[in-house]
Every structure is written in C-alpha cells, then in structure tokens.
C-alpha cells in the first residue's frame, strides 16, 4: 500500500518522526514537505536530529496569507498525488498544510487519514480550529488521541469513522527523552535553575499580551528560557529593548531534543503551545497555558495545567498554585500510537 504523508510545520515533523519509523515497515511512504516552516531552526534541525526520512517532495511554500498559502499548497499537493497515485493520504494536526493536503486528496477520491482528529476549542476565532473542523469532515479515517475528542466527533456525526489511537507526541516524548539532557542545555547556556516559556500563537501576538507575559516571566525567582518563534520575533525584540526584561533569556528556536531537555529540567512551563503543554504533562512539570481556551482538557487536573489570561498577576497566581501528580492517570495512551495508526490505516474506504 502506498501512503503520501503531508507535513509542513514543527509539531508535524515531531509526530512524523514517531510514526514514520514504524509506518515504513508496513507501507510505502512518500513524504511531502510543504515548506510552511522552512528554515534551519524550524525545519532542518528536526529532520537531522530525529532521523526523519528526507522528503521526496519539497514544495517550498511559506509565508503569505492563510488563503494564499492554503491554495498554493493544495495545487502543489494535487500534482504530487496525480503523479504518485497513493492509496491513502496521511496528515497530522491542524495547520494550513494539513487542510490543504486533505482537500487536494479527497477531491481526487484518495481517502484522508487524519491524526489528532476531534480536537475542538469551540471558537472559529482560532485559525487552527477552522483547519481541524474542515480536515475532519473530509477525512475517511479520524484518529483521535484522547477520550476527550469522542464527544466532539459524536456531536459532528463523525464517530463511526473514528478510532482512538493515543498521542504520537507521547510516543516521541518517550523515545527521544533518552537523547535529551545536559548536552543540549549547555549548548544554549541554560542556567541550572530556570523556567521554560514558548509563546507565539497568532491570537497572542499583541503588544499587551507579549509585554504582560514577559513581565511575569521576568519577575520569577529564576531566569526564564524563551526560544522566540519567527512569528513574533520582531515584536519581542522591540518590547525587550523598551523594558529590558533581563531575567528572560531569549534564544533562537531550538531543536526538539533541546526543547525536551528544557521541559525535563525546568522548574515549570509557561506556554500557549498545544504540543508543549502535553510534554509538560508527560514530564510531570506544572504548566500555565497562556490562552483563553482549553485545548487538552485531560491535562487540566490537580493544577497540572491551568489557563491564565495574558496578565501578569493571573500568571503568577496560577504558577504558585499547588500541584499533584497521579502517575496512574495516563490519558495519552501507552506510547505506541504509531502501531495503532498503522493498523487503523489498513482498511479505509472513501466515506
Ligand atoms: N519546540 C521545539 N523548539 C522550540 C519550541 C518548541 O522543538 O523552540 C517543540 C515543542 O517541544 C513541541 C512543539 O515544538 O513539541 C510545539 O510546536 P509549536 O508550539 O510550534 O506548535 P503547537 O504545538 O502549538 O501546534
């Protein structure tokens, strides 16, 4: 069986790293990199460090508006699909690359298999929510990570094409943690004691939000390591020039092993990232989610992950709340989502 997999952004490279190692033993895989994330720090480092197979196609499409990017990727993926004639299309998550790949495939009657299906924030103001909803509705196989997706899939009449597989981010966390440690922390000169911050959602890129988050981080009892995403790099630079915030250690985006080392060794995590809040949970680190919407409700137990407005006082209050970890509670599966994804993809027909 021939599978075309479309990836384009950092979190998808990580999921692909976890899945491809096993998927390629079962199926012929053609890997398409759309180019949505393209530079050394946001793309190459993941392929090198995580031993992800070289893409068979590099579409080189990035930047511009949502519509332009989605449309350009659709047209380019269509050409690949017409040439390769695969039996399935595999996509992860909720980026423009996910949606564009899914739309191109389903119009050619190629069944779409979507990993991380059924996630809903409940607002169309989140650009990824639009991608999630549309991708799920044109998919023939919806693979969901945790039980909390099931009610959404049922409410949208999608449940009969859905299967619970666990979270490939958990597979990646378990497998790659063994390679993540002091070596990567030394490379970025991380201090002995530190907090770990990532913050770059489109909805959060206002002067007020970024200033409040940096102000909160700056006032903590240890430095905060902050790999700055290209999306808000210039805004962050501008704000730091004005306010100083010397206790926030800004670094360029780091590779996944460094991000894991930061997560495993930090005091606490502050983030608006869908992936990092789960990794904090896996690493048993307390997380404050800098966002207005719950993404992964199963993490919001015993103060392990709490929503905070992008306001200094709220962030500091949530960071000081007591946390408890119940190790018997494992909502993200058994760390082998990849095998379940491969098995589920065996029998899929266009719905
Ligand atoms: N990450 C990384 N380098 C960084 C920041 C984050 O490798 O400089 C990893 C992080 O550990 C997580 C993933 O990237 O696995 C999250 O990606 P992102 O926040 O871009 O996307 P989201 O998870 O919000 O979809």
CSV table of C-alpha atoms and ligand atoms in Angstrom, one decimal, residues 10-11 14-15 37 41-42 46 94 169 196 198 200-201 227-229 252-257 259-260 263 271-276 278-279, ligand 1:
chain,number,residue,atom,x,y,z
A,10,UNK,CA,7.4,21.8,13.5
A,11,UNK,CA,4.9,19.8,15.5
A,14,UNK,CA,7.9,15.5,15.5
A,15,UNK,CA,4.8,13.4,15.0
A,37,UNK,CA,8.2,26.0,8.2
A,41,UNK,CA,15.8,26.2,13.2
A,42,UNK,CA,12.2,25.4,12.3
A,46,UNK,CA,14.2,18.3,13.2
A,94,UNK,CA,-4.3,21.5,12.3
A,169,UNK,CA,3.6,13.2,20.7
A,196,UNK,CA,10.7,27.4,30.1
A,198,UNK,CA,7.1,29.5,24.5
A,200,UNK,CA,3.6,32.7,19.6
A,201,UNK,CA,0.0,31.9,18.8
A,227,UNK,CA,13.1,30.3,22.3
A,228,UNK,CA,11.5,33.0,20.3
A,229,UNK,CA,9.4,31.9,17.3
A,252,UNK,CA,16.5,31.4,18.7
A,253,UNK,CA,14.0,28.5,18.2
A,254,UNK,CA,15.7,25.2,19.4
A,255,UNK,CA,15.6,21.7,18.1
A,256,UNK,CA,13.2,19.1,19.6
A,257,UNK,CA,15.9,17.4,21.7
A,259,UNK,CA,13.1,21.5,23.8
A,260,UNK,CA,12.7,18.2,25.5
A,263,UNK,CA,11.0,20.6,29.6
A,271,UNK,CA,3.3,28.2,27.0
A,272,UNK,CA,0.5,28.7,24.5
A,273,UNK,CA,1.6,25.7,22.5
A,274,UNK,CA,-0.6,22.7,22.0
A,275,UNK,CA,2.4,20.4,22.0
A,276,UNK,CA,4.4,21.8,24.8
A,278,UNK,CA,1.3,18.0,26.7
A,279,UNK,CA,5.0,17.5,27.0
B,1,LIG,N1,9.5,23.1,20.2
B,1,LIG,C1,10.8,23.0,19.7
B,1,LIG,N2,11.6,24.1,19.7
B,1,LIG,C2,11.2,25.3,20.2
B,1,LIG,C3,9.9,25.4,20.8
B,1,LIG,C4,9.1,24.2,20.7
B,1,LIG,O1,11.2,21.9,19.2
B,1,LIG,O2,12.0,26.2,20.1
B,1,LIG,C5,8.7,21.9,20.2
B,1,LIG,C6,7.9,21.6,21.5
B,1,LIG,O3,8.7,20.8,22.3
B,1,LIG,C7,6.7,20.9,20.9
B,1,LIG,C8,6.5,21.5,19.6
B,1,LIG,O4,7.7,22.1,19.2
B,1,LIG,O5,7.0,19.5,20.7
B,1,LIG,C9,5.4,22.5,19.6
B,1,LIG,O6,5.4,23.3,18.5
B,1,LIG,P1,4.5,24.6,18.3
B,1,LIG,O7,4.4,25.3,19.6
B,1,LIG,O8,5.1,25.3,17.2
B,1,LIG,O9,3.1,24.1,17.8
B,1,LIG,P2,1.8,23.6,18.5
B,1,LIG,O10,2.2,22.5,19.5
B,1,LIG,O11,1.2,24.8,19.2
B,1,LIG,O12,1.0,23.1,17.4
